[in-house]
mmCIF file of C-alpha atoms and ligand atoms in Angstrom:
data_model
loop_
_atom_site.group_PDB
_atom_site.id
_atom_site.type_symbol
_atom_site.label_atom_id
_atom_site.label_comp_id
_atom_site.label_asym_id
_atom_site.label_seq_id
_atom_site.Cartn_x
_atom_site.Cartn_y
_atom_site.Cartn_z
ATOM 1 C CA UNK A 1 17.013 11.194 -3.985
ATOM 2 C CA UNK A 2 14.278 10.529 -6.362
ATOM 3 C CA UNK A 3 13.206 6.761 -5.765
ATOM 4 C CA UNK A 4 11.606 5.028 -8.816
ATOM 5 C CA UNK A 5 11.048 1.687 -7.342
ATOM 6 C CA UNK A 6 10.593 1.428 -3.571
ATOM 7 C CA UNK A 7 10.491 -2.010 -2.028
ATOM 8 C CA UNK A 8 9.362 -2.296 1.591
ATOM 9 C CA UNK A 9 9.504 -5.449 3.854
ATOM 10 C CA UNK A 10 8.859 -7.693 0.835
ATOM 11 C CA UNK A 11 8.848 -11.533 1.498
ATOM 12 C CA UNK A 12 7.971 -14.350 -1.020
ATOM 13 C CA UNK A 13 7.366 -17.734 0.361
ATOM 14 C CA UNK A 14 6.829 -20.882 -1.591
ATOM 15 C CA UNK A 15 5.435 -23.248 0.936
ATOM 16 C CA UNK A 16 8.350 -23.731 3.459
ATOM 17 C CA UNK A 17 10.930 -22.032 1.371
ATOM 18 C CA UNK A 18 11.618 -18.274 1.660
ATOM 19 C CA UNK A 19 12.635 -17.148 -1.739
ATOM 20 C CA UNK A 20 12.716 -13.444 -0.933
ATOM 21 C CA UNK A 21 13.093 -12.444 2.865
ATOM 22 C CA UNK A 22 12.032 -9.149 3.941
ATOM 23 C CA UNK A 23 13.760 -6.969 1.533
ATOM 24 C CA UNK A 24 13.879 -3.049 1.718
ATOM 25 C CA UNK A 25 15.325 -1.390 -1.257
ATOM 26 C CA UNK A 26 14.924 1.853 -3.317
ATOM 27 C CA UNK A 27 16.028 2.189 -6.863
ATOM 28 C CA UNK A 28 16.919 5.678 -7.809
ATOM 29 C CA UNK A 29 15.916 7.556 -10.827
ATOM 30 C CA UNK A 30 18.395 7.345 -13.792
ATOM 31 C CA UNK A 31 20.925 4.811 -12.191
ATOM 32 C CA UNK A 32 21.902 1.311 -13.234
ATOM 33 C CA UNK A 33 21.449 -0.805 -10.465
ATOM 34 C CA UNK A 34 23.245 -4.191 -10.480
ATOM 35 C CA UNK A 35 21.312 -7.017 -8.678
ATOM 36 C CA UNK A 36 23.878 -9.899 -8.188
ATOM 37 C CA UNK A 37 23.507 -13.133 -6.541
ATOM 38 C CA UNK A 38 24.170 -16.833 -6.956
ATOM 39 C CA UNK A 39 21.701 -19.229 -8.430
ATOM 40 C CA UNK A 40 18.490 -19.375 -6.616
ATOM 41 C CA UNK A 41 19.311 -16.477 -4.630
ATOM 42 C CA UNK A 42 15.923 -14.710 -5.418
ATOM 43 C CA UNK A 43 16.666 -12.239 -7.937
ATOM 44 C CA UNK A 44 14.082 -13.386 -10.548
ATOM 45 C CA UNK A 45 11.461 -13.897 -7.775
ATOM 46 C CA UNK A 46 12.128 -10.317 -6.641
ATOM 47 C CA UNK A 47 11.940 -8.727 -10.379
ATOM 48 C CA UNK A 48 9.029 -10.631 -11.138
ATOM 49 C CA UNK A 49 7.202 -9.156 -7.912
ATOM 50 C CA UNK A 50 8.404 -5.641 -9.057
ATOM 51 C CA UNK A 51 7.026 -6.112 -12.561
ATOM 52 C CA UNK A 52 3.727 -7.374 -10.993
ATOM 53 C CA UNK A 53 4.002 -11.008 -12.310
ATOM 54 C CA UNK A 54 4.200 -12.484 -8.843
ATOM 55 C CA UNK A 55 2.345 -11.487 -5.656
ATOM 56 C CA UNK A 56 4.477 -10.755 -2.710
ATOM 57 C CA UNK A 57 3.404 -13.010 0.533
ATOM 58 C CA UNK A 58 3.870 -9.822 2.511
ATOM 59 C CA UNK A 59 5.269 -6.256 1.960
ATOM 60 C CA UNK A 60 4.750 -3.567 -0.531
ATOM 61 C CA UNK A 61 6.340 -2.594 -3.766
ATOM 62 C CA UNK A 62 5.523 0.771 -5.769
ATOM 63 C CA UNK A 63 6.874 1.855 -9.086
ATOM 64 C CA UNK A 64 6.594 5.830 -9.778
ATOM 65 C CA UNK A 65 4.469 5.944 -6.750
ATOM 66 C CA UNK A 66 2.006 3.326 -7.909
ATOM 67 C CA UNK A 67 1.409 0.149 -5.851
ATOM 68 C CA UNK A 68 2.178 -2.838 -8.338
ATOM 69 C CA UNK A 69 -0.519 -5.007 -7.077
ATOM 70 C CA UNK A 70 -3.464 -2.422 -6.819
ATOM 71 C CA UNK A 71 -2.299 -0.467 -9.816
ATOM 72 C CA UNK A 72 -0.940 -3.097 -11.985
ATOM 73 C CA UNK A 73 -1.743 -1.316 -15.312
ATOM 74 C CA UNK A 74 0.148 1.902 -14.467
ATOM 75 C CA UNK A 75 3.131 0.296 -13.083
ATOM 76 C CA UNK A 76 3.416 -2.381 -15.875
ATOM 77 C CA UNK A 77 3.413 0.390 -18.436
ATOM 78 C CA UNK A 78 6.477 1.867 -16.543
ATOM 79 C CA UNK A 79 8.480 -1.267 -16.788
ATOM 80 C CA UNK A 80 10.469 -2.990 -19.571
ATOM 81 C CA UNK A 81 11.183 -6.455 -18.849
ATOM 82 C CA UNK A 82 14.024 -8.438 -20.650
ATOM 83 C CA UNK A 83 13.469 -12.082 -19.347
ATOM 84 C CA UNK A 84 16.155 -14.679 -19.371
ATOM 85 C CA UNK A 85 13.919 -16.933 -21.664
ATOM 86 C CA UNK A 86 12.972 -16.251 -25.414
ATOM 87 C CA UNK A 87 9.254 -15.482 -25.334
ATOM 88 C CA UNK A 88 8.230 -14.187 -28.848
ATOM 89 C CA UNK A 89 6.283 -15.939 -31.367
ATOM 90 C CA UNK A 90 8.532 -17.557 -34.030
ATOM 91 C CA UNK A 91 6.017 -16.889 -36.961
ATOM 92 C CA UNK A 92 6.629 -13.147 -37.062
ATOM 93 C CA UNK A 93 9.632 -11.208 -38.161
ATOM 94 C CA UNK A 94 11.468 -8.786 -36.239
ATOM 95 C CA UNK A 95 9.588 -5.561 -37.066
ATOM 96 C CA UNK A 96 6.320 -7.466 -36.695
ATOM 97 C CA UNK A 97 7.400 -8.564 -33.251
ATOM 98 C CA UNK A 98 8.263 -5.027 -32.047
ATOM 99 C CA UNK A 99 5.054 -3.624 -33.432
ATOM 100 C CA UNK A 100 2.874 -6.082 -31.891
ATOM 101 C CA UNK A 101 4.699 -5.613 -28.624
ATOM 102 C CA UNK A 102 4.229 -1.837 -28.817
ATOM 103 C CA UNK A 103 0.368 -2.402 -29.645
ATOM 104 C CA UNK A 104 0.225 -4.567 -26.466
ATOM 105 C CA UNK A 105 1.009 -1.250 -24.674
ATOM 106 C CA UNK A 106 -1.342 0.806 -26.785
ATOM 107 C CA UNK A 107 1.691 2.592 -28.379
ATOM 108 C CA UNK A 108 2.143 3.347 -32.116
ATOM 109 C CA UNK A 109 5.804 2.522 -32.813
ATOM 110 C CA UNK A 110 7.096 5.529 -35.163
ATOM 111 C CA UNK A 111 9.422 4.664 -37.785
ATOM 112 C CA UNK A 112 12.348 6.772 -36.222
ATOM 113 C CA UNK A 113 11.909 4.941 -32.833
ATOM 114 C CA UNK A 114 11.946 1.423 -34.740
ATOM 115 C CA UNK A 115 15.146 2.395 -36.617
ATOM 116 C CA UNK A 116 16.705 3.664 -33.479
ATOM 117 C CA UNK A 117 16.068 0.359 -31.589
ATOM 118 C CA UNK A 118 16.907 -1.830 -34.276
ATOM 119 C CA UNK A 119 20.148 0.106 -34.918
ATOM 120 C CA UNK A 120 21.345 0.046 -31.445
ATOM 121 C CA UNK A 121 20.771 -3.717 -31.338
ATOM 122 C CA UNK A 122 22.412 -4.262 -34.744
ATOM 123 C CA UNK A 123 19.056 -5.752 -36.175
ATOM 124 C CA UNK A 124 18.535 -3.326 -38.837
ATOM 125 C CA UNK A 125 19.488 -5.790 -41.790
ATOM 126 C CA UNK A 126 17.040 -8.300 -40.031
ATOM 127 C CA UNK A 127 14.094 -6.129 -39.965
ATOM 128 C CA UNK A 128 11.903 -8.438 -42.119
ATOM 129 C CA UNK A 129 13.620 -11.718 -41.084
ATOM 130 C CA UNK A 130 11.454 -14.249 -39.378
ATOM 131 C CA UNK A 131 12.340 -14.274 -35.829
ATOM 132 C CA UNK A 132 12.627 -18.184 -35.859
ATOM 133 C CA UNK A 133 15.720 -17.506 -38.384
ATOM 134 C CA UNK A 134 17.623 -15.487 -36.048
ATOM 135 C CA UNK A 135 20.874 -16.659 -34.240
ATOM 136 C CA UNK A 136 20.625 -17.047 -30.526
ATOM 137 C CA UNK A 137 22.477 -13.782 -29.865
ATOM 138 C CA UNK A 138 20.149 -12.011 -32.231
ATOM 139 C CA UNK A 139 17.100 -13.400 -30.491
ATOM 140 C CA UNK A 140 18.484 -12.011 -27.134
ATOM 141 C CA UNK A 141 18.748 -8.736 -28.731
ATOM 142 C CA UNK A 142 15.127 -8.642 -30.067
ATOM 143 C CA UNK A 143 14.104 -9.385 -26.469
ATOM 144 C CA UNK A 144 15.771 -6.233 -25.363
ATOM 145 C CA UNK A 145 14.090 -4.441 -28.322
ATOM 146 C CA UNK A 146 10.835 -5.765 -27.222
ATOM 147 C CA UNK A 147 11.164 -4.427 -23.576
ATOM 148 C CA UNK A 148 12.134 -0.844 -25.130
ATOM 149 C CA UNK A 149 9.359 -0.326 -27.513
ATOM 150 C CA UNK A 150 7.093 1.501 -25.028
ATOM 151 C CA UNK A 151 9.979 3.730 -23.652
ATOM 152 C CA UNK A 152 9.826 2.489 -20.254
ATOM 153 C CA UNK A 153 10.909 4.404 -17.112
ATOM 154 C CA UNK A 154 12.546 1.248 -15.668
ATOM 155 C CA UNK A 155 14.341 -1.407 -17.685
ATOM 156 C CA UNK A 156 14.992 -4.723 -16.298
ATOM 157 C CA UNK A 157 17.853 -6.664 -17.821
ATOM 158 C CA UNK A 158 18.244 -10.232 -16.943
ATOM 159 C CA UNK A 159 21.470 -11.688 -18.188
ATOM 160 C CA UNK A 160 21.391 -9.196 -21.126
ATOM 161 C CA UNK A 161 24.487 -10.421 -22.817
ATOM 162 C CA UNK A 162 24.459 -14.080 -22.253
ATOM 163 C CA UNK A 163 25.322 -15.807 -25.547
ATOM 164 C CA UNK A 164 26.075 -12.411 -27.109
ATOM 165 C CA UNK A 165 29.568 -12.004 -28.829
ATOM 166 C CA UNK A 166 32.255 -9.641 -27.414
ATOM 167 C CA UNK A 167 31.898 -6.808 -29.971
ATOM 168 C CA UNK A 168 28.071 -6.696 -29.692
ATOM 169 C CA UNK A 169 28.521 -6.949 -26.101
ATOM 170 C CA UNK A 170 30.401 -3.830 -25.977
ATOM 171 C CA UNK A 171 27.883 -1.989 -28.183
ATOM 172 C CA UNK A 172 25.031 -3.075 -26.001
ATOM 173 C CA UNK A 173 26.956 -1.608 -23.053
ATOM 174 C CA UNK A 174 27.196 1.427 -24.604
ATOM 175 C CA UNK A 175 23.405 1.603 -25.619
ATOM 176 C CA UNK A 176 22.557 0.689 -22.040
ATOM 177 C CA UNK A 177 24.694 3.728 -20.890
ATOM 178 C CA UNK A 178 22.985 5.919 -23.553
ATOM 179 C CA UNK A 179 19.483 4.946 -22.084
ATOM 180 C CA UNK A 180 20.664 5.911 -18.680
ATOM 181 C CA UNK A 181 21.682 9.194 -20.034
ATOM 182 C CA UNK A 182 18.311 9.784 -21.314
ATOM 183 C CA UNK A 183 16.959 9.057 -17.838
ATOM 184 C CA UNK A 184 15.959 5.455 -17.946
ATOM 185 C CA UNK A 185 16.533 3.535 -14.641
ATOM 186 C CA UNK A 186 18.145 0.296 -15.297
ATOM 187 C CA UNK A 187 18.207 -2.771 -13.086
ATOM 188 C CA UNK A 188 20.683 -5.202 -14.394
ATOM 189 C CA UNK A 189 20.912 -8.808 -13.220
ATOM 190 C CA UNK A 190 23.898 -10.871 -14.255
ATOM 191 C CA UNK A 191 26.255 -13.591 -13.330
ATOM 192 C CA UNK A 192 28.826 -11.909 -15.628
ATOM 193 C CA UNK A 193 30.340 -9.818 -12.897
ATOM 194 C CA UNK A 194 32.463 -7.751 -15.281
ATOM 195 C CA UNK A 195 29.368 -6.708 -16.782
ATOM 196 C CA UNK A 196 28.256 -5.295 -13.651
ATOM 197 C CA UNK A 197 31.579 -3.762 -13.019
ATOM 198 C CA UNK A 198 31.486 -1.917 -16.081
ATOM 199 C CA UNK A 199 27.945 -0.651 -16.078
ATOM 200 C CA UNK A 200 26.585 -0.392 -12.552
ATOM 201 C CA UNK A 201 26.527 2.742 -10.386
ATOM 202 C CA UNK A 202 25.157 0.858 -7.472
ATOM 203 C CA UNK A 203 25.312 -2.932 -6.456
ATOM 204 C CA UNK A 204 23.107 -5.025 -4.540
ATOM 205 C CA UNK A 205 24.199 -8.496 -3.465
ATOM 206 C CA UNK A 206 21.307 -10.893 -2.561
ATOM 207 C CA UNK A 207 21.725 -14.309 -1.285
ATOM 208 C CA UNK A 208 19.051 -16.725 0.277
ATOM 209 C CA UNK A 209 16.504 -14.183 -0.326
ATOM 210 C CA UNK A 210 18.180 -11.578 1.840
ATOM 211 C CA UNK A 211 20.159 -8.486 0.665
ATOM 212 C CA UNK A 212 23.752 -8.838 1.957
ATOM 213 C CA UNK A 213 24.795 -5.284 0.753
ATOM 214 C CA UNK A 214 23.566 -2.282 -1.310
ATOM 215 C CA UNK A 215 26.283 0.102 -2.003
ATOM 216 C CA UNK A 216 27.694 2.553 -4.595
ATOM 217 C CA UNK A 217 29.966 0.427 -6.722
ATOM 218 C CA UNK A 218 33.299 2.446 -6.191
ATOM 219 C CA UNK A 219 32.716 2.631 -2.566
ATOM 220 C CA UNK A 220 32.135 -1.157 -2.410
ATOM 221 C CA UNK A 221 35.200 -1.895 -4.385
ATOM 222 C CA UNK A 222 37.440 0.320 -2.315
ATOM 223 C CA UNK A 223 35.930 -0.890 0.938
ATOM 224 C CA UNK A 224 36.937 -4.250 0.009
ATOM 225 C CA UNK A 225 40.520 -3.695 -0.657
ATOM 226 C CA UNK A 226 42.471 -2.463 -3.728
ATOM 227 C CA UNK A 227 44.739 -5.371 -4.543
ATOM 228 C CA UNK A 228 44.599 -9.232 -4.668
ATOM 229 C CA UNK A 229 47.629 -11.513 -4.355
ATOM 230 C CA UNK A 230 46.991 -14.956 -5.584
ATOM 231 C CA UNK A 231 49.354 -17.766 -4.978
ATOM 232 C CA UNK A 232 49.136 -20.986 -6.834
ATOM 233 C CA UNK A 233 50.301 -23.762 -4.539
ATOM 234 C CA UNK A 234 52.514 -26.397 -5.873
ATOM 235 C CA UNK A 235 50.750 -28.994 -3.782
ATOM 236 C CA UNK A 236 47.084 -28.541 -2.781
ATOM 237 C CA UNK A 237 46.350 -28.227 0.906
ATOM 238 C CA UNK A 238 43.077 -29.405 2.835
ATOM 239 C CA UNK A 239 42.873 -26.435 5.021
ATOM 240 C CA UNK A 240 44.498 -22.935 5.534
ATOM 241 C CA UNK A 241 46.965 -22.885 8.342
ATOM 242 C CA UNK A 242 45.724 -20.683 11.354
ATOM 243 C CA UNK A 243 48.335 -17.871 10.854
ATOM 244 C CA UNK A 244 47.102 -17.319 7.058
ATOM 245 C CA UNK A 245 43.574 -17.243 8.340
ATOM 246 C CA UNK A 246 44.564 -14.828 10.944
ATOM 247 C CA UNK A 247 46.117 -12.310 8.328
ATOM 248 C CA UNK A 248 42.974 -12.626 6.157
ATOM 249 C CA UNK A 249 43.799 -15.139 3.464
ATOM 250 C CA UNK A 250 41.375 -17.420 1.823
ATOM 251 C CA UNK A 251 41.576 -20.919 0.242
ATOM 252 C CA UNK A 252 40.292 -21.238 -3.223
ATOM 253 C CA UNK A 253 40.231 -23.518 -6.252
ATOM 254 C CA UNK A 254 39.915 -26.701 -4.218
ATOM 255 C CA UNK A 255 42.834 -26.005 -1.877
ATOM 256 C CA UNK A 256 45.296 -25.018 -4.728
ATOM 257 C CA UNK A 257 45.227 -21.438 -4.526
ATOM 258 C CA UNK A 258 45.573 -18.833 -1.508
ATOM 259 C CA UNK A 259 43.884 -15.476 -2.119
ATOM 260 C CA UNK A 260 44.739 -12.471 -0.092
ATOM 261 C CA UNK A 261 43.072 -9.004 -0.536
ATOM 262 C CA UNK A 262 44.635 -5.869 0.831
ATOM 263 C CA UNK A 263 44.173 -2.131 0.572
ATOM 264 C CA UNK A 264 47.613 -1.580 -0.045
ATOM 265 C CA UNK A 265 50.703 -3.653 -1.184
ATOM 266 C CA UNK A 266 52.339 -3.081 2.268
ATOM 267 C CA UNK A 267 49.985 -5.716 3.769
ATOM 268 C CA UNK A 268 51.655 -8.529 1.638
ATOM 269 C CA UNK A 269 54.649 -8.681 3.817
ATOM 270 C CA UNK A 270 53.119 -10.497 6.821
ATOM 271 C CA UNK A 271 51.040 -12.800 4.513
ATOM 272 C CA UNK A 272 54.358 -14.007 2.633
ATOM 273 C CA UNK A 273 56.022 -14.353 6.002
ATOM 274 C CA UNK A 274 53.029 -16.575 7.112
ATOM 275 C CA UNK A 275 53.201 -18.665 3.927
ATOM 276 C CA UNK A 276 56.962 -19.207 4.474
ATOM 277 C CA UNK A 277 56.454 -20.049 8.129
ATOM 278 C CA UNK A 278 53.813 -22.807 7.134
ATOM 279 C CA UNK A 279 56.236 -24.396 4.658
ATOM 280 C CA UNK A 280 53.905 -23.890 1.735
ATOM 281 C CA UNK A 281 55.376 -24.414 -1.673
ATOM 282 C CA UNK A 282 54.171 -21.643 -4.107
ATOM 283 C CA UNK A 283 54.155 -22.636 -7.766
ATOM 284 C CA UNK A 284 52.894 -19.262 -9.144
ATOM 285 C CA UNK A 285 52.423 -15.657 -7.943
ATOM 286 C CA UNK A 286 49.961 -13.170 -9.436
ATOM 287 C CA UNK A 287 48.874 -9.707 -8.258
ATOM 288 C CA UNK A 288 46.058 -7.683 -9.572
ATOM 289 C CA UNK A 289 43.484 -5.065 -8.516
ATOM 290 C CA UNK A 290 40.222 -6.231 -6.663
ATOM 291 C CA UNK A 291 37.402 -6.963 -8.952
ATOM 292 C CA UNK A 292 33.659 -6.914 -8.309
ATOM 293 C CA UNK A 293 33.883 -10.713 -8.527
ATOM 294 C CA UNK A 294 36.391 -10.965 -5.652
ATOM 295 C CA UNK A 295 34.024 -8.777 -3.568
ATOM 296 C CA UNK A 296 31.030 -10.977 -4.584
ATOM 297 C CA UNK A 297 32.849 -14.194 -3.750
ATOM 298 C CA UNK A 298 33.914 -12.890 -0.417
ATOM 299 C CA UNK A 299 30.477 -11.511 0.711
ATOM 300 C CA UNK A 300 28.540 -14.623 -0.390
ATOM 301 C CA UNK A 301 30.973 -17.087 1.090
ATOM 302 C CA UNK A 302 31.071 -14.989 4.337
ATOM 303 C CA UNK A 303 27.023 -15.095 4.334
ATOM 304 C CA UNK A 304 27.351 -18.964 4.015
ATOM 305 C CA UNK A 305 29.642 -19.380 6.975
ATOM 306 C CA UNK A 306 32.603 -20.513 4.900
ATOM 307 C CA UNK A 307 36.212 -19.949 5.838
ATOM 308 C CA UNK A 308 37.043 -16.269 4.921
ATOM 309 C CA UNK A 309 38.634 -13.227 6.064
HETATM 310 P P1 ATP B 1 19.293 -17.708 -11.076
HETATM 311 O O1 ATP B 1 20.299 -16.935 -10.872
HETATM 312 O O2 ATP B 1 19.469 -19.226 -11.064
HETATM 313 O O3 ATP B 1 18.232 -17.322 -12.118
HETATM 314 P P2 ATP B 1 17.498 -16.506 -8.914
HETATM 315 O O4 ATP B 1 18.261 -15.655 -8.143
HETATM 316 O O5 ATP B 1 16.834 -15.737 -10.149
HETATM 317 O O6 ATP B 1 18.325 -17.772 -9.600
HETATM 318 P P3 ATP B 1 14.967 -17.296 -8.174
HETATM 319 O O7 ATP B 1 14.460 -17.782 -9.475
HETATM 320 O O8 ATP B 1 14.295 -15.982 -7.623
HETATM 321 O O9 ATP B 1 16.501 -17.269 -8.026
HETATM 322 O O10 ATP B 1 14.579 -18.470 -6.999
HETATM 323 C C1 ATP B 1 14.659 -18.270 -5.642
HETATM 324 C C2 ATP B 1 14.363 -19.612 -4.968
HETATM 325 O O11 ATP B 1 12.871 -19.626 -5.109
HETATM 326 C C3 ATP B 1 14.900 -20.894 -5.460
HETATM 327 O O12 ATP B 1 15.087 -21.632 -4.365
HETATM 328 C C4 ATP B 1 13.980 -21.267 -6.346
HETATM 329 O O13 ATP B 1 14.024 -22.775 -6.433
HETATM 330 C C5 ATP B 1 12.547 -20.938 -5.631
HETATM 331 N N1 ATP B 1 11.424 -20.836 -6.661
HETATM 332 C C6 ATP B 1 11.347 -19.911 -7.676
HETATM 333 N N2 ATP B 1 10.011 -20.117 -8.169
HETATM 334 C C7 ATP B 1 9.423 -21.047 -7.658
HETATM 335 C C8 ATP B 1 8.301 -21.516 -7.733
HETATM 336 N N3 ATP B 1 7.220 -21.224 -8.643
HETATM 337 N N4 ATP B 1 7.838 -22.433 -6.838
HETATM 338 C C9 ATP B 1 8.519 -22.863 -5.878
HETATM 339 N N5 ATP B 1 9.776 -22.443 -5.689
HETATM 340 C C10 ATP B 1 10.301 -21.508 -6.511
#
């Protein structure tokens, strides 16, 4: 397997705080890697180190075989970074912003490529609009455009569709897939787990600076059960009765929802019997297939030692 980004034993400390804690990870050529984690997990810190914007306290990172600290110029050129925060000069228009960014990398932005990027981001009609006069969602799209002008081998997308409307979110997803088909490796960070489920080939979950899991998305989903049963309780409870904990149920939504994940519908029988034995009054029942969000919540809450399966 062709590794594009190799992360070996990387730690980042801020005084006593260990923001990234001994991470080993390889990002493969041409994949969409979903890096997920709660607020403060260490995602931005890790990505900033890969992009050479932050130095690891220890460990090594290479991009296309080049060390990101010692060979910063080579690695920076291989990377496109879409940050969470808007970082362009409001005095330039859309086209000027992209041309300046290309100039920064010493690349001449051909008309054809400019039109392709603007078209994919639905910004063609805004080509000569001052970036100050763009809507929030358009500004985010321009950020993506900026990261693409030098045709990077690896694109880091941090919350790419935050504040973007539904229709455009779908068209951005299809553009991200097209980039992958052309060979671009994509690292996606998002709190919007439906987006990761839709796009990612592999998932890494990070919490408190440590990688909890790195796995093929489909394998991860099937390993964590195929179906979810959600029982809304008529009266919230303070803690889950032991027989329900024993069958693997979880208490959510402040004690008002019992959630149970199973690989087959057969497993629901013992659960329902335990609910009846415990005398819980059920107000509503819902079943659905397991989502990445279910898996994510389970992994993170387990890591934090909360009551889970
Ligand atoms: P979010 O989803 O909220 O963007 P994240 O996973 O990107 O979170 P990071 O921004 O990487 O999280 O932060 C990881 C930890 O490092 C947090 O506890 C944060 O407060 C801390 N941290 C980040 N930057 C600094 C800094 N410059 N100085 C001190 N602590 C920092």
